[in-house]
């Protein structure tokens, strides 16, 4: 049964309408320190009767939301051990009050559950009854509100959340503060009366009344029972353990590798072993169609061992991590400990002692590694025709190029051999081949995913890209991998100024977008121009307003990459004599490119001039995405201007490659995020080829860009069904 688009529950001041696919449960501070005897709350004079009584209704709500597959967020108030994140006013105000005889211990003092309100102590942890499950988000907050000095806003937006159901303690303090903070940021909030409590029961009703006062000034208040009844139809059937009586026949694998479909099947009892048996047969059959997809395939024994290990680790099918049993590939420029990283240049391969952090994070969430995929040598190229391991072909038509450099990654997803693949993108390597294979290619803002363990192409511009079947799958993987890495020199640390969420009214579905001017689009072939115009009309039909933009920073930044000194970075991470010693190992086209770099004789002055130009173009691009009436939410471009045959590319490899990067080269130069999304097909002879558009967003506006791309994808699918 399809999930309903909206649900409604009776509430104050009027019924609360929410979208299950955009709603999360936010559980506030159900911690030992606040709920158990001798914790911080009781030491500060709080009565535990009401807050302890709230555990049972919070548990009922939590179970219902889990069954309805709503995203779950937990918060914990507490401070780092040295209290450097604790304001002095919070630390001493109550303790220093005149005639204080109650607040005799302060934050950081030792209590029976360790130091009070300090992270890592027993008191800081969530009570046993409400422990988070794998995949649920835990946000550690230093203040009363859950948004101050935390990543909560980013994590909610990254999952497309616009509506929040709130519960937890204490009503008068952290619950109310967080709800008001969420309201300021545009979220449509509903607090659940029985699932919140405080230390002074007389404060509860006035606090909740203030939230719903004046026709919902801050939000809604609902009762637990009607909400549970509203959520009940969404409940999924899951197998709680592997021991059923009488034994049940596990379901067959339906062949669908989308992450949400796999998770549904696993919850109903599908074994990862059964999935792998079917998948390996599919991989073997596809090797007869295209033998150039993989550089390394894991052995069947290794994959089956992994399947057995994850089943032993997560026996309860109601508590699976988000990537349990999900098969994935890795581009062979990304390190996996103990396996050669060839970067499609076998004589220069190395065996790394440790794996890429992104790869390790995927394993932690239950994913199954299948193999390492082919690529253009040294991750240099957009065609897929520059590898000694063969030329992968488009899954739509074997006469046409797969695109590169992440050729094998995109073909493996497009052919249904994996659910997703880790790839890389320096100048379009994750986007162009995605477009040519009918899949989604997401290039996050540079520095949001660690690039440690990635063989550099252009170190300052490289980023890991995610290739997936759908935008939602790409977003799921991103939420697993996005993590600051202090060992990656380009990893992002500080957060940008946050933009609010539009959760209701026409603003919830409206957006502004820009496109290249006609003269820039003239490079596209006629079929691509027609399909791009169709995509623009589709965006307008979805609520998008087409706004004229300044295209010059995009055009000029794209030229910087290969017409300026930036191309010299292709050699900057290598020893000075590397090319002289290794040119005979290189693919002829790669050798030609590298020799051309040397022949440029670029100087330090050239490099600094280009860096200054980059800064100028980046600032001008920021104005295009400005937060306000003058800016657009996304810029939409054709992912590539045309789709060439293998024969055409081999006849003129450098020129054809240059054409393919017309709408991708500027992406990392300007520090943008980008999502390539299928946008239809067109006929070539008796076959069809895919068309793709790319949504470009400003730096760290990934969540907003992904959501618009998801809506476009949904519209395309609906129109074709």
XYZ file of C-alpha atoms in Angstrom:
721
model
C 0.000 0.000 0.000
C 1.369 3.430 -0.959
C 2.143 5.812 1.867
C -0.396 8.662 2.086
C 0.904 12.044 1.006
C -0.494 13.778 4.107
C -1.876 12.787 7.491
C -3.998 14.789 9.901
C -4.314 14.539 13.672
C -6.650 16.504 15.935
C -4.660 19.155 17.793
C -4.751 22.601 19.361
C -5.480 25.164 18.023
C -6.673 23.209 14.944
C -5.831 19.898 13.215
C -2.148 19.320 12.502
C -1.452 18.270 8.913
C 1.894 16.653 8.189
C 3.698 14.826 5.394
C 5.046 11.416 6.516
C 7.882 11.594 4.008
C 8.993 14.949 5.438
C 8.260 14.450 9.148
C 10.645 13.398 11.923
C 10.237 12.578 15.603
C 12.456 14.675 17.859
C 12.970 13.159 21.326
C 14.342 15.747 23.736
C 16.842 14.883 26.496
C 15.440 11.604 27.838
C 18.686 11.156 29.765
C 19.677 9.430 32.974
C 20.756 12.765 34.430
C 17.239 14.157 34.058
C 15.125 11.074 34.754
C 16.889 8.900 37.338
C 17.474 9.354 41.082
C 20.603 11.269 42.037
C 20.924 12.704 38.554
C 21.397 16.365 37.723
C 17.647 17.072 37.686
C 16.971 15.716 41.156
C 20.133 17.289 42.580
C 18.868 20.649 41.315
C 15.628 20.143 43.254
C 13.438 18.622 40.571
C 10.651 16.170 41.323
C 11.144 12.980 39.323
C 7.555 11.724 39.524
C 6.243 13.401 36.381
C 9.360 13.040 34.228
C 9.686 9.346 35.037
C 6.010 8.870 34.203
C 6.707 10.325 30.741
C 9.036 7.458 29.791
C 6.188 5.058 28.979
C 4.244 7.410 26.651
C 7.484 8.515 24.962
C 8.264 4.826 24.387
C 4.838 4.256 22.822
C 5.329 7.255 20.546
C 8.866 6.210 19.658
C 7.756 2.669 18.793
C 4.918 3.969 16.624
C 7.189 6.333 14.712
C 9.721 3.566 14.187
C 7.004 1.293 12.845
C 5.855 4.126 10.563
C 9.493 4.510 9.400
C 9.712 8.171 10.344
C 13.248 9.488 10.858
C 14.120 9.603 14.564
C 16.286 12.249 16.227
C 17.390 12.164 19.875
C 19.007 15.028 21.745
C 21.243 14.949 24.817
C 22.162 18.029 26.788
C 25.705 18.032 28.086
C 29.158 19.481 27.765
C 32.626 18.425 26.717
C 34.723 17.255 29.682
C 36.738 20.469 30.010
C 33.461 22.508 30.019
C 34.877 24.832 27.374
C 31.442 24.915 25.707
C 29.593 25.824 28.916
C 28.865 29.543 29.452
C 29.844 30.791 32.892
C 26.312 32.083 33.479
C 24.898 28.588 33.059
C 27.587 27.129 35.283
C 27.271 29.398 38.302
C 24.013 31.390 38.217
C 21.850 29.069 40.325
C 24.693 27.957 42.559
C 25.668 31.572 43.196
C 22.176 32.806 44.007
C 21.706 34.546 47.399
C 20.422 32.184 50.090
C 20.941 29.180 47.776
C 20.441 25.988 49.756
C 19.398 23.696 46.904
C 21.818 23.974 43.965
C 24.884 22.755 45.804
C 26.388 20.870 42.869
C 26.998 22.344 39.443
C 27.675 21.034 35.946
C 30.891 19.039 35.960
C 30.742 18.063 39.625
C 30.849 14.355 40.406
C 27.532 12.613 41.049
C 26.527 8.978 41.385
C 26.406 8.565 37.572
C 29.650 10.385 36.910
C 30.252 14.059 36.323
C 26.977 15.931 35.960
C 25.883 16.808 32.416
C 29.246 15.818 30.940
C 29.416 13.908 27.669
C 30.647 10.361 27.965
C 29.406 9.914 31.540
C 26.660 7.452 32.425
C 24.327 10.266 33.427
C 24.591 11.847 30.012
C 23.310 8.754 28.230
C 19.696 8.138 27.194
C 17.665 5.908 29.509
C 17.672 2.195 28.703
C 14.023 2.057 27.637
C 14.573 4.656 24.875
C 18.036 3.777 23.558
C 18.563 4.885 19.933
C 18.594 2.250 17.195
C 21.133 2.048 14.352
C 20.531 4.843 11.872
C 18.777 7.128 14.362
C 20.478 10.474 14.832
C 21.791 11.544 18.228
C 22.522 15.255 18.612
C 24.627 16.388 21.559
C 23.722 19.932 22.504
C 25.438 22.312 24.923
C 22.345 24.422 25.577
C 18.668 24.147 26.346
C 17.663 24.513 22.723
C 18.655 21.731 20.350
C 19.590 24.035 17.467
C 22.181 26.200 19.227
C 25.749 25.188 18.347
C 24.715 21.812 16.884
C 24.299 20.251 13.434
C 20.592 19.522 14.009
C 19.354 21.991 11.389
C 21.719 20.605 8.755
C 20.818 17.005 9.590
C 17.084 17.688 9.386
C 17.387 19.498 6.061
C 19.680 16.776 4.733
C 16.774 14.345 5.168
C 14.193 16.672 3.635
C 12.421 17.283 6.953
C 9.909 20.140 7.196
C 7.624 18.885 10.014
C 8.551 17.835 13.550
C 6.744 15.824 16.212
C 8.321 16.637 19.578
C 8.396 14.877 22.923
C 10.713 14.686 25.918
C 11.816 16.652 28.938
C 11.515 19.080 30.418
C 8.388 20.758 29.121
C 9.178 24.171 30.556
C 12.831 24.151 29.545
C 14.470 22.173 26.741
C 11.246 20.943 25.097
C 9.726 24.420 24.809
C 13.028 26.094 23.889
C 13.683 23.614 21.086
C 10.149 23.873 19.725
C 10.428 27.652 19.607
C 13.832 27.445 17.928
C 12.372 25.068 15.337
C 9.478 27.439 14.735
C 11.916 30.297 14.061
C 13.623 28.138 11.444
C 10.391 27.398 9.597
C 9.553 23.886 10.809
C 5.900 23.040 11.414
C 5.929 21.570 14.938
C 3.560 19.518 17.051
C 4.253 18.676 20.697
C 2.641 15.589 22.226
C 1.010 16.378 25.558
C 1.392 13.039 27.359
C 4.932 12.533 26.049
C 6.459 15.561 27.722
C 6.825 16.457 31.387
C 8.750 18.714 33.743
C 9.908 19.015 37.320
C 7.105 21.389 38.308
C 3.795 20.047 37.096
C 2.088 23.403 37.437
C 4.284 24.754 34.621
C 3.246 22.157 32.039
C -0.198 23.400 31.008
C 0.799 27.067 30.717
C 3.851 26.115 28.658
C 1.834 24.018 26.237
C -0.908 26.633 26.099
C 1.635 29.289 25.130
C 2.798 27.129 22.221
C -0.674 26.814 20.697
C -1.884 30.255 21.807
C -2.962 32.845 19.229
C -3.916 30.284 16.575
C -0.654 28.397 16.890
C 1.902 31.153 17.406
C 4.676 28.584 17.950
C 3.020 25.341 16.840
C 0.513 22.647 17.703
C -0.200 20.435 20.708
C -1.800 17.004 20.192
C -2.715 14.069 22.417
C -0.896 10.776 22.106
C -3.804 8.418 21.394
C -5.136 10.106 18.234
C -1.604 10.455 16.892
C -0.924 6.747 17.410
C -4.163 5.952 15.586
C -3.131 8.249 12.731
C 0.283 6.589 12.422
C -0.990 3.004 12.718
C -1.725 2.495 8.978
C 1.931 3.287 8.196
C 3.270 0.488 10.399
C 5.534 -1.933 8.555
C 5.663 -5.659 9.188
C 9.129 -6.673 10.353
C 10.655 -9.891 11.609
C 11.917 -9.187 15.120
C 14.418 -12.054 15.321
C 15.725 -14.924 13.273
C 14.016 -17.476 15.569
C 10.397 -17.879 14.509
C 8.051 -20.685 15.453
C 7.026 -22.364 13.267
C 9.867 -21.640 10.769
C 8.876 -19.250 8.010
C 10.048 -19.324 4.405
C 12.108 -16.167 3.808
C 10.831 -13.992 0.971
C 12.445 -14.193 -2.452
C 14.541 -11.314 -3.733
C 12.489 -9.200 -6.151
C 15.594 -7.820 -7.881
C 15.025 -4.215 -6.779
C 18.302 -2.719 -5.515
C 16.950 0.616 -4.381
C 17.898 1.125 -0.765
C 14.370 1.639 0.557
C 13.137 -1.461 -1.298
C 15.997 -3.580 0.040
C 15.362 -2.367 3.568
C 11.680 -3.253 3.278
C 12.594 -6.740 2.072
C 15.133 -7.278 4.842
C 12.642 -6.173 7.481
C 10.286 -8.842 6.150
C 12.949 -11.525 6.451
C 14.915 -11.519 3.169
C 18.420 -12.873 3.712
C 21.375 -10.894 2.292
C 22.709 -14.270 1.160
C 19.698 -14.765 -1.125
C 20.129 -11.238 -2.474
C 23.815 -11.888 -3.189
C 23.151 -15.185 -4.970
C 20.852 -13.380 -7.390
C 23.170 -10.383 -7.718
C 26.261 -12.461 -8.509
C 24.378 -14.214 -11.270
C 23.389 -10.815 -12.669
C 26.998 -9.566 -12.492
C 28.308 -12.638 -14.307
C 25.734 -12.278 -17.075
C 26.554 -8.585 -17.537
C 30.263 -9.369 -17.917
C 29.321 -11.018 -21.210
C 27.744 -7.740 -22.300
C 30.453 -5.421 -20.952
C 33.645 -6.892 -19.512
C 35.171 -3.486 -18.711
C 33.038 -2.478 -15.704
C 35.202 -3.950 -12.930
C 38.888 -3.835 -12.097
C 38.456 -6.047 -9.037
C 35.526 -8.190 -7.898
C 35.404 -9.598 -4.406
C 35.277 -13.385 -4.219
C 31.926 -15.021 -3.631
C 33.284 -16.448 -0.370
C 34.248 -12.981 0.856
C 30.834 -11.511 0.012
C 28.997 -14.392 1.652
C 31.123 -14.051 4.765
C 30.218 -10.378 4.930
C 26.523 -11.279 4.568
C 26.831 -13.756 7.410
C 28.668 -11.260 9.587
C 26.044 -8.539 9.256
C 23.241 -11.021 9.935
C 25.009 -12.075 13.122
C 25.573 -8.455 14.152
C 22.016 -7.284 13.494
C 19.746 -10.234 14.288
C 16.681 -8.162 15.107
C 15.162 -7.043 11.809
C 13.364 -4.178 13.550
C 16.741 -2.618 14.405
C 18.651 -2.579 11.135
C 21.149 0.137 10.195
C 20.247 2.199 7.102
C 22.574 0.330 4.711
C 22.101 -3.216 6.004
C 22.798 -5.646 3.181
C 23.079 -2.911 0.544
C 25.640 -3.836 -2.167
C 28.002 -1.108 -3.356
C 31.060 -0.554 -5.534
C 34.068 1.715 -5.184
C 35.950 3.558 -7.909
C 39.500 2.259 -8.099
C 41.064 5.563 -7.132
C 39.687 5.185 -3.602
C 41.669 3.176 -1.065
C 40.512 -0.071 0.509
C 43.026 -1.591 2.902
C 44.788 -4.623 1.461
C 43.498 -4.166 -2.099
C 45.555 -2.523 -4.855
C 44.520 0.994 -5.788
C 45.414 1.118 -9.489
C 43.738 4.353 -10.647
C 43.687 2.440 -13.959
C 47.485 2.578 -14.191
C 48.659 -0.901 -13.091
C 52.429 -0.213 -12.924
C 51.765 2.617 -10.475
C 49.384 0.680 -8.235
C 49.851 0.677 -4.472
C 48.347 -1.406 -1.680
C 47.126 0.959 1.066
C 47.354 0.009 4.755
C 44.071 1.742 5.599
C 40.771 2.410 3.870
C 39.069 5.626 2.891
C 36.959 6.979 5.788
C 33.912 7.085 3.504
C 34.284 3.360 2.795
C 34.645 2.551 6.493
C 31.514 4.541 7.369
C 29.525 2.514 4.828
C 30.670 -0.757 6.365
C 29.717 0.479 9.826
C 26.142 0.841 8.583
C 25.942 -2.709 7.196
C 26.745 -2.228 3.486
C 28.293 -5.059 1.428
C 31.320 -4.280 -0.748
C 31.155 -5.884 -4.200
C 34.222 -4.628 -6.055
C 36.343 -1.811 -7.474
C 35.220 -0.195 -10.693
C 37.003 0.919 -13.845
C 37.841 4.557 -14.579
C 39.684 6.834 -16.962
C 43.364 6.539 -16.121
C 44.451 8.734 -13.194
C 40.838 9.953 -13.019
C 41.576 12.200 -15.993
C 38.793 12.430 -18.542
C 35.045 12.551 -19.056
C 34.712 9.911 -21.782
C 35.381 6.504 -20.185
C 37.691 5.657 -23.096
C 41.056 6.030 -21.346
C 41.623 2.837 -19.373
C 43.915 -0.150 -19.981
C 41.149 -2.297 -18.467
C 38.881 -1.668 -21.441
C 36.195 0.814 -22.456
C 32.903 0.542 -20.524
C 29.840 1.319 -22.643
C 26.571 3.082 -21.888
C 24.011 0.672 -20.449
C 21.541 2.066 -22.989
C 23.572 1.463 -26.136
C 26.900 -0.323 -26.486
C 27.944 1.943 -29.356
C 27.950 4.974 -27.057
C 30.409 6.052 -24.401
C 29.738 5.479 -20.724
C 31.299 8.805 -19.801
C 34.097 9.178 -17.255
C 36.170 9.272 -15.366
C 33.818 7.332 -13.038
C 32.786 5.052 -15.881
C 32.565 1.708 -14.083
C 30.804 3.242 -11.085
C 27.973 4.629 -13.203
C 27.641 1.573 -15.452
C 27.511 -0.739 -12.425
C 24.614 1.230 -10.931
C 22.857 1.688 -14.262
C 23.096 -2.029 -15.026
C 21.682 -2.975 -11.624
C 24.907 -4.583 -10.372
C 25.065 -2.500 -7.176
C 22.766 -0.144 -5.317
C 25.293 2.688 -5.307
C 28.944 3.400 -5.902
C 31.557 5.663 -4.394
C 33.096 7.688 -7.211
C 35.036 10.924 -7.533
C 34.365 14.238 -9.241
C 36.966 16.875 -10.062
C 35.591 18.369 -13.259
C 32.389 16.396 -13.832
C 33.564 12.804 -13.445
C 30.582 11.837 -11.301
C 27.993 13.765 -13.282
C 28.689 13.164 -16.983
C 28.757 9.327 -16.779
C 25.680 9.369 -14.562
C 23.866 11.266 -17.279
C 24.953 8.764 -19.930
C 23.752 5.762 -17.897
C 20.421 7.035 -16.600
C 21.389 7.269 -12.925
C 21.806 9.970 -10.298
C 25.244 11.499 -9.782
C 25.599 13.649 -6.685
C 28.702 15.775 -6.162
C 28.530 17.163 -2.640
C 30.053 20.488 -1.716
C 33.785 19.870 -1.627
C 34.926 19.002 1.899
C 31.653 17.560 3.236
C 32.872 14.002 2.575
C 36.435 13.143 3.468
C 38.793 12.809 0.508
C 41.399 11.014 2.604
C 42.353 7.821 0.835
C 41.555 9.194 -2.638
C 44.347 9.266 -5.221
C 44.539 12.956 -6.140
C 43.623 14.217 -9.579
C 43.585 17.897 -8.614
C 43.922 17.813 -4.845
C 42.297 21.173 -4.115
C 39.297 20.384 -6.339
C 38.702 16.655 -5.838
C 35.659 15.343 -4.041
C 33.944 12.008 -3.571
C 30.785 11.652 -5.633
C 27.856 9.333 -4.960
C 26.269 7.374 -7.808
C 22.815 5.953 -7.077
C 19.513 4.914 -8.613
C 17.549 7.762 -7.066
C 18.109 11.090 -5.365
C 16.748 9.585 -2.156
C 19.328 6.797 -2.294
C 22.101 9.324 -2.869
C 20.832 11.343 0.078
C 20.777 8.244 2.297
C 24.404 7.464 1.463
C 25.403 11.107 1.949
C 23.853 11.140 5.408
C 25.965 8.093 6.228
C 29.264 9.435 4.860
C 29.101 13.179 5.552
C 31.440 13.727 8.454
C 34.192 16.210 9.228
C 37.631 14.648 8.909
C 40.455 16.508 10.669
C 42.942 14.523 8.560
C 41.560 15.924 5.298
C 43.075 19.362 4.712
C 40.067 20.456 2.657
C 37.381 19.149 4.997
C 34.784 21.794 5.850
C 34.530 22.797 9.502
C 32.467 25.933 10.070
C 28.811 25.983 9.085
C 27.311 28.638 6.789
C 24.486 30.957 7.758
C 21.465 28.679 7.803
C 18.481 29.239 5.574
C 14.997 28.680 6.923
C 12.631 25.904 5.857
C 9.342 26.618 4.073
C 7.047 23.929 5.473
C 3.564 25.164 4.572
C 1.679 27.215 2.001
C 2.695 27.899 -1.614
C 6.249 28.705 -0.494
C 6.719 25.026 0.426
C 6.686 24.047 -3.251
C 7.929 27.205 -4.961
C 11.542 27.910 -5.839
C 13.625 30.078 -8.157
C 15.998 28.717 -10.743
C 18.331 30.029 -13.397
C 19.623 28.494 -16.631
C 22.473 29.301 -19.028
C 21.742 31.923 -21.690
C 20.879 30.823 -25.254
C 24.407 31.431 -26.511
C 25.808 29.060 -23.867
C 23.208 26.407 -24.699
C 24.022 26.624 -28.407
C 26.736 23.995 -27.925
C 24.045 21.370 -27.241
C 22.819 19.179 -30.042
C 19.200 19.752 -31.179
C 17.787 16.773 -29.261
C 19.411 17.963 -26.054
C 18.104 21.503 -26.590
C 14.569 20.147 -27.012
C 14.794 17.963 -23.936
C 16.316 20.748 -21.881
C 13.441 23.041 -22.828
C 11.054 20.281 -21.727
C 12.874 20.108 -18.387
C 12.535 23.861 -17.916
C 8.798 23.660 -18.548
C 8.556 20.784 -16.096
C 10.347 22.840 -13.428
C 7.962 25.733 -14.005
C 5.029 23.351 -13.672
C 6.420 22.211 -10.304
C 6.346 25.744 -8.913
C 9.696 26.972 -10.178
C 10.188 30.547 -11.341
C 12.786 31.056 -14.061
C 14.995 34.027 -13.151
C 17.694 35.583 -15.377
C 21.177 35.088 -13.927
C 24.715 36.273 -14.532
C 26.289 33.326 -16.361
C 29.740 34.884 -16.661
C 31.257 33.499 -13.414
C 30.323 29.957 -14.417
C 31.687 30.320 -17.935
C 34.942 31.963 -16.823
C 35.535 29.546 -13.945
C 35.103 26.607 -16.323
C 37.825 27.973 -18.591
C 40.171 28.396 -15.638
C 40.297 24.656 -15.085
C 41.983 23.635 -18.329
C 42.866 26.884 -20.088
C 44.660 28.343 -17.070
C 47.339 27.172 -14.671
C 44.988 24.994 -12.585
C 45.606 22.033 -14.877
C 49.180 22.009 -13.511
C 47.790 20.602 -10.272
C 47.411 17.308 -12.124
C 51.180 16.973 -11.642
C 51.578 18.926 -8.397
C 51.126 15.946 -6.077
C 53.696 13.878 -7.999
C 57.514 13.993 -7.731
C 59.243 16.408 -10.138
C 60.691 13.608 -12.257
C 57.567 11.466 -12.191
C 56.457 12.122 -15.783
C 59.920 11.459 -17.238
C 60.114 8.119 -15.436
C 56.544 6.972 -16.039
C 55.319 8.412 -19.347
C 55.641 4.965 -20.975
C 53.079 3.621 -18.463
C 50.452 6.172 -19.426
C 47.537 5.852 -21.797
C 48.416 7.791 -24.976
C 45.767 10.454 -24.386
C 46.786 10.924 -20.746
C 50.432 11.202 -21.800
C 49.475 13.860 -24.349
C 47.572 15.836 -21.709
C 50.391 15.694 -19.155
C 53.022 16.635 -21.705
C 50.829 19.556 -22.681
C 50.773 20.672 -19.045
C 54.572 20.705 -18.930
C 54.763 22.541 -22.246
C 52.648 25.391 -20.864
C 55.553 26.571 -18.692
C 53.075 28.136 -16.253
C 54.675 30.376 -13.659
C 53.870 31.206 -10.039
C 52.568 34.546 -11.306
C 50.140 32.712 -13.597
C 48.952 30.568 -10.702
C 48.361 33.542 -8.413
C 46.483 35.423 -11.111
C 44.243 32.403 -11.611
C 43.688 32.049 -7.856
C 42.634 35.685 -7.707
C 40.301 35.155 -10.658
C 38.846 32.090 -8.957
C 38.096 34.125 -5.834
C 36.410 36.795 -7.937
C 34.251 34.327 -9.872
C 33.337 32.477 -6.677
C 32.120 35.704 -5.082
C 30.073 36.521 -8.178
C 28.559 33.023 -8.173
C 27.632 33.479 -4.505
C 25.525 36.463 -5.565
C 23.651 34.234 -8.017
C 22.687 31.966 -5.077
C 22.131 34.866 -2.646
C 19.761 34.346 0.290
C 17.029 36.808 -0.630
C 14.911 38.108 -3.465
C 17.876 38.612 -5.806
C 19.173 35.032 -5.672
C 18.044 31.701 -7.097
C 17.784 28.378 -5.272
C 19.416 26.364 -8.056
C 20.984 26.776 -11.469
C 19.877 24.053 -13.891
C 22.038 22.956 -16.830
C 22.209 20.050 -19.263
C 24.584 17.554 -17.665
C 26.455 17.374 -20.985
C 25.910 19.020 -24.397
C 25.743 15.727 -26.328
C 26.332 11.972 -26.104
C 29.043 10.701 -28.434
C 29.760 7.259 -29.793
C 32.937 5.453 -28.788
C 34.086 5.744 -32.385
C 33.643 9.537 -32.365
C 35.603 9.927 -29.147
C 38.474 7.694 -30.251
C 38.769 9.769 -33.440
C 39.218 13.055 -31.540
C 39.613 12.269 -27.812
C 40.731 15.648 -26.459
C 38.239 17.830 -28.336
C 35.289 15.551 -27.558
C 36.267 15.489 -23.893
C 36.403 19.280 -23.775
C 32.861 19.544 -25.138
C 31.543 17.156 -22.497
C 32.782 19.406 -19.670
C 31.029 22.563 -20.819
C 28.526 22.501 -17.921
C 30.618 20.675 -15.317
C 34.147 22.117 -15.258
C 33.228 25.110 -13.089
C 31.509 23.116 -10.337
C 34.415 22.527 -7.959
C 36.267 25.680 -8.974
C 33.293 27.657 -7.593
C 32.790 25.291 -4.612
C 29.271 24.309 -5.686
C 27.232 21.172 -5.040
C 25.591 19.407 -7.972
C 23.064 16.635 -8.649
C 22.717 15.045 -12.088
C 19.221 13.590 -12.555
C 17.659 11.605 -15.426
C 15.296 13.807 -17.400
C 13.932 11.595 -20.145
C 15.096 9.638 -23.171
C 15.277 10.083 -26.928
C 15.397 7.655 -29.824
C 18.518 6.806 -31.789
C 17.672 4.274 -34.448
C 15.792 1.475 -32.712
C 17.257 2.240 -29.301
C 16.959 5.057 -26.818
C 19.578 7.138 -25.029
C 19.133 8.977 -21.735
C 19.067 12.716 -21.165
C 20.059 14.306 -17.873
C 19.996 17.715 -16.233
C 22.152 18.878 -13.357
C 20.970 20.968 -10.426
C 23.721 23.257 -9.134
C 23.504 24.770 -5.653
C 25.654 27.142 -3.671
C 28.351 25.947 -1.318
C 26.842 23.763 1.457
C 23.335 24.212 0.089
C 23.300 20.484 -0.613
C 20.094 19.739 1.298
C 18.083 22.364 -0.568
C 19.532 21.319 -3.932
C 18.856 17.630 -3.328
C 15.233 18.313 -2.404
C 14.508 20.259 -5.601
C 16.272 17.537 -7.600
C 14.196 14.882 -5.826
C 10.975 16.650 -6.673
C 12.020 16.939 -10.314
C 12.914 13.244 -10.401
C 9.517 12.397 -8.896
C 7.791 14.471 -11.560
C 9.691 12.712 -14.362
C 8.824 9.282 -12.964
C 5.141 10.173 -12.572
C 4.971 11.467 -16.142
C 6.473 8.269 -17.539
C 4.352 5.847 -15.510
